[in-house]
CSV table of C-alpha atoms in Angstrom, one decimal:
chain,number,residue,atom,x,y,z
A,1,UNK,CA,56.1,192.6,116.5
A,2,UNK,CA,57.6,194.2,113.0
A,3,UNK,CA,57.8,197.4,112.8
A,4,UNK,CA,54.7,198.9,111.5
A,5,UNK,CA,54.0,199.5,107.7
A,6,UNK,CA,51.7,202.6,107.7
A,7,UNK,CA,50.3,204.1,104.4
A,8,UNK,CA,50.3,207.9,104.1
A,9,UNK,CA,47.5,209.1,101.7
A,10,UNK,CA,47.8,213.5,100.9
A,11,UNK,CA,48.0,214.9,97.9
A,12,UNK,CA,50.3,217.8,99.7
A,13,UNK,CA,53.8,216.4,99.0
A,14,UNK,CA,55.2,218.4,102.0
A,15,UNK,CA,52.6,217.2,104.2
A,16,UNK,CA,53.4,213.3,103.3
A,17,UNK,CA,57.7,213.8,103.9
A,18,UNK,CA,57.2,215.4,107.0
A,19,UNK,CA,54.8,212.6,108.4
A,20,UNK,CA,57.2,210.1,106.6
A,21,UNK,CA,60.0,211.2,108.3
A,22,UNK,CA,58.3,211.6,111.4
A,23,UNK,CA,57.3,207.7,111.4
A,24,UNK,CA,60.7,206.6,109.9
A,25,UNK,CA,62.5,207.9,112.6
A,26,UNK,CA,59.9,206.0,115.2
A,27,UNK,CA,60.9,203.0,112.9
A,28,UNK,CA,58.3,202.5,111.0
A,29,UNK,CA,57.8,201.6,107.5
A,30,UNK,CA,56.2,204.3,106.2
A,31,UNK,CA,54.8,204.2,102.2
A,32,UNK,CA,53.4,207.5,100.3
A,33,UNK,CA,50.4,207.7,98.1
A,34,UNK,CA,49.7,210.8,96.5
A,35,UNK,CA,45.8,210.7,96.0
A,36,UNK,CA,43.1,208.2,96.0
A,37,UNK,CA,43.9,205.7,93.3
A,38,UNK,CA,47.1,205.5,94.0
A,39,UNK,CA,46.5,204.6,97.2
A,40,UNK,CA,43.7,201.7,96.2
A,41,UNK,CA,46.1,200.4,93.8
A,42,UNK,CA,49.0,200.2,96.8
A,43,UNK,CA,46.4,198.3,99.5
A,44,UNK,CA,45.6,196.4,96.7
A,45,UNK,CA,49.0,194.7,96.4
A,46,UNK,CA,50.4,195.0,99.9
A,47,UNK,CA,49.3,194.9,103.4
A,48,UNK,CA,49.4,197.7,105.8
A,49,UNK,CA,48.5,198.0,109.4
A,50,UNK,CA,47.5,201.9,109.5
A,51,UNK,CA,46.6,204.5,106.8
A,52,UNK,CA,46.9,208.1,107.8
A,53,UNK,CA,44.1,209.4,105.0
A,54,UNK,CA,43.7,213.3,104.6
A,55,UNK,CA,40.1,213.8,103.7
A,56,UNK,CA,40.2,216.7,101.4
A,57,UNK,CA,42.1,215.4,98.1
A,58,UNK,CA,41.3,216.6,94.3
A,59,UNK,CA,39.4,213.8,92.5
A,60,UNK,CA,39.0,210.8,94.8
A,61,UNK,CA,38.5,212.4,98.5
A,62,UNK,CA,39.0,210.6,101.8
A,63,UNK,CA,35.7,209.3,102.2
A,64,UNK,CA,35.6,207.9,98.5
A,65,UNK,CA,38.9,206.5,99.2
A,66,UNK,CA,37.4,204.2,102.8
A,67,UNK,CA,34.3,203.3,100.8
A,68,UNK,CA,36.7,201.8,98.0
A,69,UNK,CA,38.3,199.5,100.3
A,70,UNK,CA,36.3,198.4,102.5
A,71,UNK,CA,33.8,197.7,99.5
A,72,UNK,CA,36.5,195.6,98.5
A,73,UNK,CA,37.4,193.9,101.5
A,74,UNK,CA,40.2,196.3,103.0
A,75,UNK,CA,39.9,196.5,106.5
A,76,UNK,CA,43.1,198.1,107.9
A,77,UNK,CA,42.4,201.1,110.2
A,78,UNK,CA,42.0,203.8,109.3
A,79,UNK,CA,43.5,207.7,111.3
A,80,UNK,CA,41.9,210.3,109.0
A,81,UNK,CA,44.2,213.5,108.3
A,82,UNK,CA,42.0,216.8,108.1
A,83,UNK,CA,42.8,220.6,107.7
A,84,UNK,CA,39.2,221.4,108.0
């Protein structure tokens, strides 16, 4: 198998390099988004096989963000992220 392409989806920039270098190290291919419409726009184009989503984002939260995709067909799995 590849290595794994994983989307991680926080709008806390220090929360999204830590987990990125976490998974790059594992040697993964880890991608950032920085909140919920960047993140549509990024499984829109490419393919991933895991999104680590935090929940609580400004804007577009978590659960807006898995209701988006799959209402458009997305259906890579999904590990939410949650400080709550």
């Amino acid at each position: 198998m590849e290595n794994p392409r994983i989307l991680i989806v926080d709008d806390d920039r220090f929360v999204r390099r830590t987990i990125l270098r976490v998974l790059q190290s594992e040697g993964m291919i880890p991608q950032e988004a920085a909140s919920g419409p960047e993140a549509i726009a990024l499984v829109s184009k490419q393919s991933f096989d895991l999104i680590l989503l935090d929940i609580i984002m400004e804007g577009m939260d978590g659960f807006q963000v898995i209701h988006q995709m799959r209402s458009l067909g997305i259906t890579t799995p999904v590990f939410i992220l949650s400080g709550r």
